[in-house]
Tab-separated table of C-alpha atoms in Angstrom:
chain	number	residue	atom	x	y	z
A	300	UNK	CA	-10.885	28.785	79.874
A	301	UNK	CA	-8.978	31.542	79.804
A	302	UNK	CA	-10.264	35.163	79.842
A	303	UNK	CA	-9.133	39.010	80.315
A	304	UNK	CA	-11.140	41.778	80.258
A	305	UNK	CA	-10.272	45.066	80.378
A	306	UNK	CA	-11.573	47.883	82.540
A	307	UNK	CA	-11.149	51.978	82.587
A	308	UNK	CA	-12.986	54.849	81.347
A	309	UNK	CA	-14.243	55.669	78.353
A	310	UNK	CA	-13.767	59.144	77.815
A	311	UNK	CA	-10.704	61.240	78.850
A	312	UNK	CA	-9.644	64.613	77.985
A	313	UNK	CA	-7.268	65.587	76.072
A	314	UNK	CA	-3.654	65.919	78.106
A	315	UNK	CA	-4.677	63.777	80.626
A	316	UNK	CA	-3.645	60.296	81.460
A	317	UNK	CA	-5.178	56.719	80.894
A	318	UNK	CA	-5.378	53.743	83.306
A	319	UNK	CA	-6.593	50.539	82.466
A	320	UNK	CA	-6.712	46.702	83.802
A	321	UNK	CA	-6.973	43.843	82.465
A	322	UNK	CA	-8.181	41.007	84.687
A	323	UNK	CA	-7.299	37.447	83.812
A	324	UNK	CA	-9.258	34.685	84.829
A	325	UNK	CA	-8.180	31.022	84.199
A	326	UNK	CA	-3.971	31.023	84.300
A	327	UNK	CA	-1.661	32.844	86.708
A	328	UNK	CA	0.070	36.048	85.430
A	329	UNK	CA	3.378	34.410	87.546
A	330	UNK	CA	3.297	32.075	84.441
A	331	UNK	CA	2.465	33.477	81.238
A	332	UNK	CA	2.855	36.927	79.067
A	333	UNK	CA	0.401	39.845	78.334
A	334	UNK	CA	-0.233	42.481	75.527
A	335	UNK	CA	-2.437	45.727	74.857
A	336	UNK	CA	-3.148	46.062	71.817
A	337	UNK	CA	-5.480	49.043	70.279
A	338	UNK	CA	-7.756	49.582	67.307
A	339	UNK	CA	-8.715	53.325	65.734
A	340	UNK	CA	-11.713	53.486	64.559
A	341	UNK	CA	-11.820	52.133	61.156
A	342	UNK	CA	-8.353	51.293	61.730
A	343	UNK	CA	-5.878	48.444	62.079
A	344	UNK	CA	-4.775	46.876	64.968
A	345	UNK	CA	-1.206	48.653	66.829
A	346	UNK	CA	0.647	46.889	69.403
A	347	UNK	CA	1.171	48.705	72.765
A	348	UNK	CA	3.386	46.459	75.114
A	349	UNK	CA	4.311	43.908	76.239
A	350	UNK	CA	4.609	42.574	80.801
A	351	UNK	CA	6.317	38.866	80.842
A	352	UNK	CA	5.682	36.535	84.389
A	353	UNK	CA	9.529	37.644	85.409
A	354	UNK	CA	8.371	41.064	85.325
A	355	UNK	CA	9.837	42.309	82.209
A	356	UNK	CA	8.229	45.044	80.456
A	357	UNK	CA	8.277	45.838	75.994
A	358	UNK	CA	7.101	48.670	74.537
A	359	UNK	CA	5.662	49.710	71.217
A	360	UNK	CA	8.948	52.210	69.939
A	361	UNK	CA	7.101	54.378	68.510
A	362	UNK	CA	4.331	55.086	71.945
A	363	UNK	CA	7.662	53.657	74.869
A	364	UNK	CA	7.680	57.837	76.426
A	365	UNK	CA	3.839	57.500	77.447
A	366	UNK	CA	3.679	53.810	78.325
A	367	UNK	CA	4.184	51.975	81.507
A	368	UNK	CA	2.818	47.982	82.101
A	369	UNK	CA	3.174	46.323	85.382
A	370	UNK	CA	1.537	43.407	86.811
A	371	UNK	CA	-0.454	43.035	89.903
A	372	UNK	CA	0.309	38.728	90.869
A	373	UNK	CA	-1.691	38.330	93.538
A	374	UNK	CA	-5.008	40.224	91.851
A	375	UNK	CA	-4.216	38.371	88.502
A	376	UNK	CA	-3.640	42.241	86.553
A	377	UNK	CA	-2.578	44.039	84.398
A	378	UNK	CA	-2.264	48.472	84.457
A	379	UNK	CA	-1.232	50.153	81.214
A	380	UNK	CA	-1.168	52.996	81.814
A	381	UNK	CA	-0.334	55.823	79.053
A	382	UNK	CA	0.609	59.919	79.021
A	383	UNK	CA	-0.551	62.735	77.843
A	384	UNK	CA	-3.588	61.536	75.831
A	385	UNK	CA	-4.547	63.016	72.667
A	386	UNK	CA	-7.957	62.429	70.267
A	387	UNK	CA	-5.510	60.278	67.745
A	388	UNK	CA	-5.710	57.908	71.131
A	389	UNK	CA	-9.266	57.327	70.670
A	390	UNK	CA	-10.575	53.741	69.682
A	391	UNK	CA	-10.403	50.623	71.221
A	392	UNK	CA	-8.275	48.867	73.688
A	393	UNK	CA	-7.519	45.500	74.210
A	394	UNK	CA	-5.286	43.187	77.408
A	395	UNK	CA	-4.403	39.865	75.465
A	396	UNK	CA	-2.321	36.134	76.347
A	397	UNK	CA	0.553	35.314	74.461
A	398	UNK	CA	0.749	32.139	73.160
A	399	UNK	CA	4.617	31.168	71.831
A	400	UNK	CA	5.711	27.622	69.831
A	401	UNK	CA	9.054	27.577	68.977
A	402	UNK	CA	10.194	31.105	68.497
A	403	UNK	CA	7.026	32.170	66.883
A	404	UNK	CA	4.560	34.586	69.524
A	405	UNK	CA	1.382	35.624	69.098
A	406	UNK	CA	-2.064	36.525	70.944
A	407	UNK	CA	-4.035	33.334	72.153
A	408	UNK	CA	-6.890	35.194	74.173
A	409	UNK	CA	-8.222	38.346	73.882
A	410	UNK	CA	-10.376	40.409	75.901
A	411	UNK	CA	-13.581	42.157	74.749
A	412	UNK	CA	-12.099	45.384	74.464
A	413	UNK	CA	-12.654	48.917	76.154
A	414	UNK	CA	-13.661	51.672	74.256
A	415	UNK	CA	-12.273	54.915	75.054
A	416	UNK	CA	-12.919	58.354	73.541
A	417	UNK	CA	-10.221	60.953	73.783
A	418	UNK	CA	-12.720	64.755	73.938
A	419	UNK	CA	-12.508	67.735	75.561
B	64	UNK	CA	9.814	48.611	62.628
B	65	UNK	CA	9.054	45.414	59.837
B	66	UNK	CA	5.704	46.375	57.566
B	67	UNK	CA	3.118	43.882	57.006
B	68	UNK	CA	1.402	45.328	53.695
B	69	UNK	CA	-2.530	42.703	53.206
B	70	UNK	CA	-3.914	42.122	49.428
B	71	UNK	CA	-6.440	42.685	48.794
B	72	UNK	CA	-7.576	45.141	51.009
B	73	UNK	CA	-11.210	43.705	49.731
B	74	UNK	CA	-12.405	39.839	48.171
B	75	UNK	CA	-15.497	39.144	47.085
B	76	UNK	CA	-16.079	36.000	46.920
B	77	UNK	CA	-19.027	33.442	46.735
B	78	UNK	CA	-20.610	31.032	49.394
B	79	UNK	CA	-19.043	27.518	48.599
B	80	UNK	CA	-16.065	29.600	46.921
B	81	UNK	CA	-12.058	29.351	47.842
B	82	UNK	CA	-10.338	32.602	49.039
B	83	UNK	CA	-6.471	33.378	49.265
B	84	UNK	CA	-5.919	35.946	51.010
B	85	UNK	CA	-1.679	37.550	51.196
B	86	UNK	CA	0.414	38.292	53.410
B	87	UNK	CA	3.888	40.066	52.749
B	88	UNK	CA	6.523	41.619	55.413
B	89	UNK	CA	9.143	44.136	54.518
B	90	UNK	CA	11.916	41.210	55.777
B	91	UNK	CA	11.757	38.273	56.434
B	92	UNK	CA	9.889	37.024	59.774
B	93	UNK	CA	10.831	33.468	58.924
B	94	UNK	CA	7.979	31.456	60.164
B	95	UNK	CA	7.162	34.524	62.895
B	96	UNK	CA	3.170	34.915	61.541
B	97	UNK	CA	-0.363	34.765	62.718
B	98	UNK	CA	-3.867	35.431	61.182
B	99	UNK	CA	-6.621	36.608	63.516
B	100	UNK	CA	-10.393	36.858	62.077
B	101	UNK	CA	-12.194	39.791	63.587
B	102	UNK	CA	-16.514	40.598	63.473
B	103	UNK	CA	-17.725	43.523	63.600
B	104	UNK	CA	-18.132	44.326	67.458
B	105	UNK	CA	-15.710	41.849	68.371
B	106	UNK	CA	-12.185	41.177	69.246
B	107	UNK	CA	-9.736	39.627	66.592
B	108	UNK	CA	-9.726	35.961	66.889
B	109	UNK	CA	-6.396	33.402	66.727
B	110	UNK	CA	-6.439	31.885	63.172
B	111	UNK	CA	-3.203	30.693	62.438
B	112	UNK	CA	0.467	30.775	63.962
B	113	UNK	CA	3.374	29.633	62.997
B	114	UNK	CA	2.319	30.544	59.787
B	115	UNK	CA	0.491	27.175	59.079
B	116	UNK	CA	-0.288	25.876	62.293
B	117	UNK	CA	-4.042	26.233	62.875
B	118	UNK	CA	-5.083	27.378	66.528
B	119	UNK	CA	-7.253	25.557	69.079
B	120	UNK	CA	-10.614	25.062	67.605
B	121	UNK	CA	-10.353	25.841	64.108
B	122	UNK	CA	-12.245	24.135	61.176
B	123	UNK	CA	-9.699	22.900	58.282
B	124	UNK	CA	-10.991	24.955	55.616
B	125	UNK	CA	-8.794	27.448	56.624
B	126	UNK	CA	-5.715	26.897	56.193
B	127	UNK	CA	-1.961	28.805	56.337
B	128	UNK	CA	1.326	28.764	54.655
B	129	UNK	CA	4.367	30.925	53.705
B	130	UNK	CA	7.602	31.953	55.424
B	131	UNK	CA	10.566	34.411	54.780
B	132	UNK	CA	8.214	37.594	53.678
B	133	UNK	CA	5.339	36.650	51.896
B	134	UNK	CA	2.282	34.330	53.278
B	135	UNK	CA	-1.061	33.421	52.844
B	136	UNK	CA	-4.325	32.517	54.596
B	137	UNK	CA	-6.591	30.194	52.462
B	138	UNK	CA	-10.298	29.275	53.343
B	139	UNK	CA	-11.153	26.714	51.191
B	140	UNK	CA	-14.813	26.173	51.050
B	141	UNK	CA	-16.548	29.449	52.785
B	142	UNK	CA	-19.160	29.706	55.193
B	143	UNK	CA	-21.689	32.282	55.412
B	144	UNK	CA	-19.445	32.963	59.388
B	145	UNK	CA	-16.071	33.299	57.186
B	146	UNK	CA	-17.319	37.017	55.801
B	147	UNK	CA	-15.200	39.313	58.123
B	148	UNK	CA	-12.236	41.187	58.233
B	149	UNK	CA	-9.164	39.186	58.657
B	150	UNK	CA	-5.098	40.327	59.324
B	151	UNK	CA	-1.566	39.093	59.297
B	152	UNK	CA	0.455	39.810	62.422
B	153	UNK	CA	4.378	39.160	62.274
B	154	UNK	CA	6.730	38.619	65.504
B	155	UNK	CA	10.184	40.351	65.744
B	156	UNK	CA	11.945	37.771	68.684
B	157	UNK	CA	14.870	41.025	69.468
B	158	UNK	CA	13.747	43.440	70.776
B	159	UNK	CA	10.421	42.085	71.342
B	160	UNK	CA	7.688	43.921	68.654
B	161	UNK	CA	4.091	43.101	66.932
B	162	UNK	CA	3.155	44.358	63.478
B	163	UNK	CA	-0.205	43.797	61.921
B	164	UNK	CA	-1.036	44.029	58.297
B	165	UNK	CA	-3.486	46.759	57.949
B	166	UNK	CA	-6.737	43.802	57.332
B	167	UNK	CA	-8.106	42.300	54.525
B	168	UNK	CA	-12.247	42.386	54.151
B	169	UNK	CA	-14.068	39.527	52.821
B	170	UNK	CA	-17.277	40.273	51.481
B	171	UNK	CA	-19.857	38.302	50.291
B	172	UNK	CA	-19.910	38.719	46.626
């Protein structure tokens, strides 16, 4: 059974850098892709970044200047950093394992989410 | 960026009835379309991928159809546990990108 769990600060101040960690159990990062997705309160889902087993990285075009995704394969962890946090970045941040079928990829397993509030 | 538009925003249906949710892409996404269910306080759950394939453990009352720009999620006979928010999501192969619709809230009539 695959499980993912997000961890990180619940509160950050404006202009600070957010660092979130996703700990994956049940499969190795050396054989999968993991993404970060966020959801502002009462709003839709927004894809942020993806890291592949071969360390290829991809980012949302609108946020790429602020995001960095990385992984620690021995620890089975994926880390997301987001710089220059703003109150509009308040929301729940999810990590999710990507599954693919043919050329179609989707978010197969999700973590429970980490609620991040940006406020001074 | 491909924009996904879901309709209606809210759908009121009685238990036991059929629900039909729509999702439109601003340009063709072939069959690279997934559907998710989200209940309050929970993470989304994958229901359908590749437009019409049910994910593991998803009941047969959930079905997906469509290709190109028009997609439909049908729930054939609504159960109490099906009232939730549903999102569609497209996958752009290269460069990789993913966008979600704004969601349809399925509520009890």
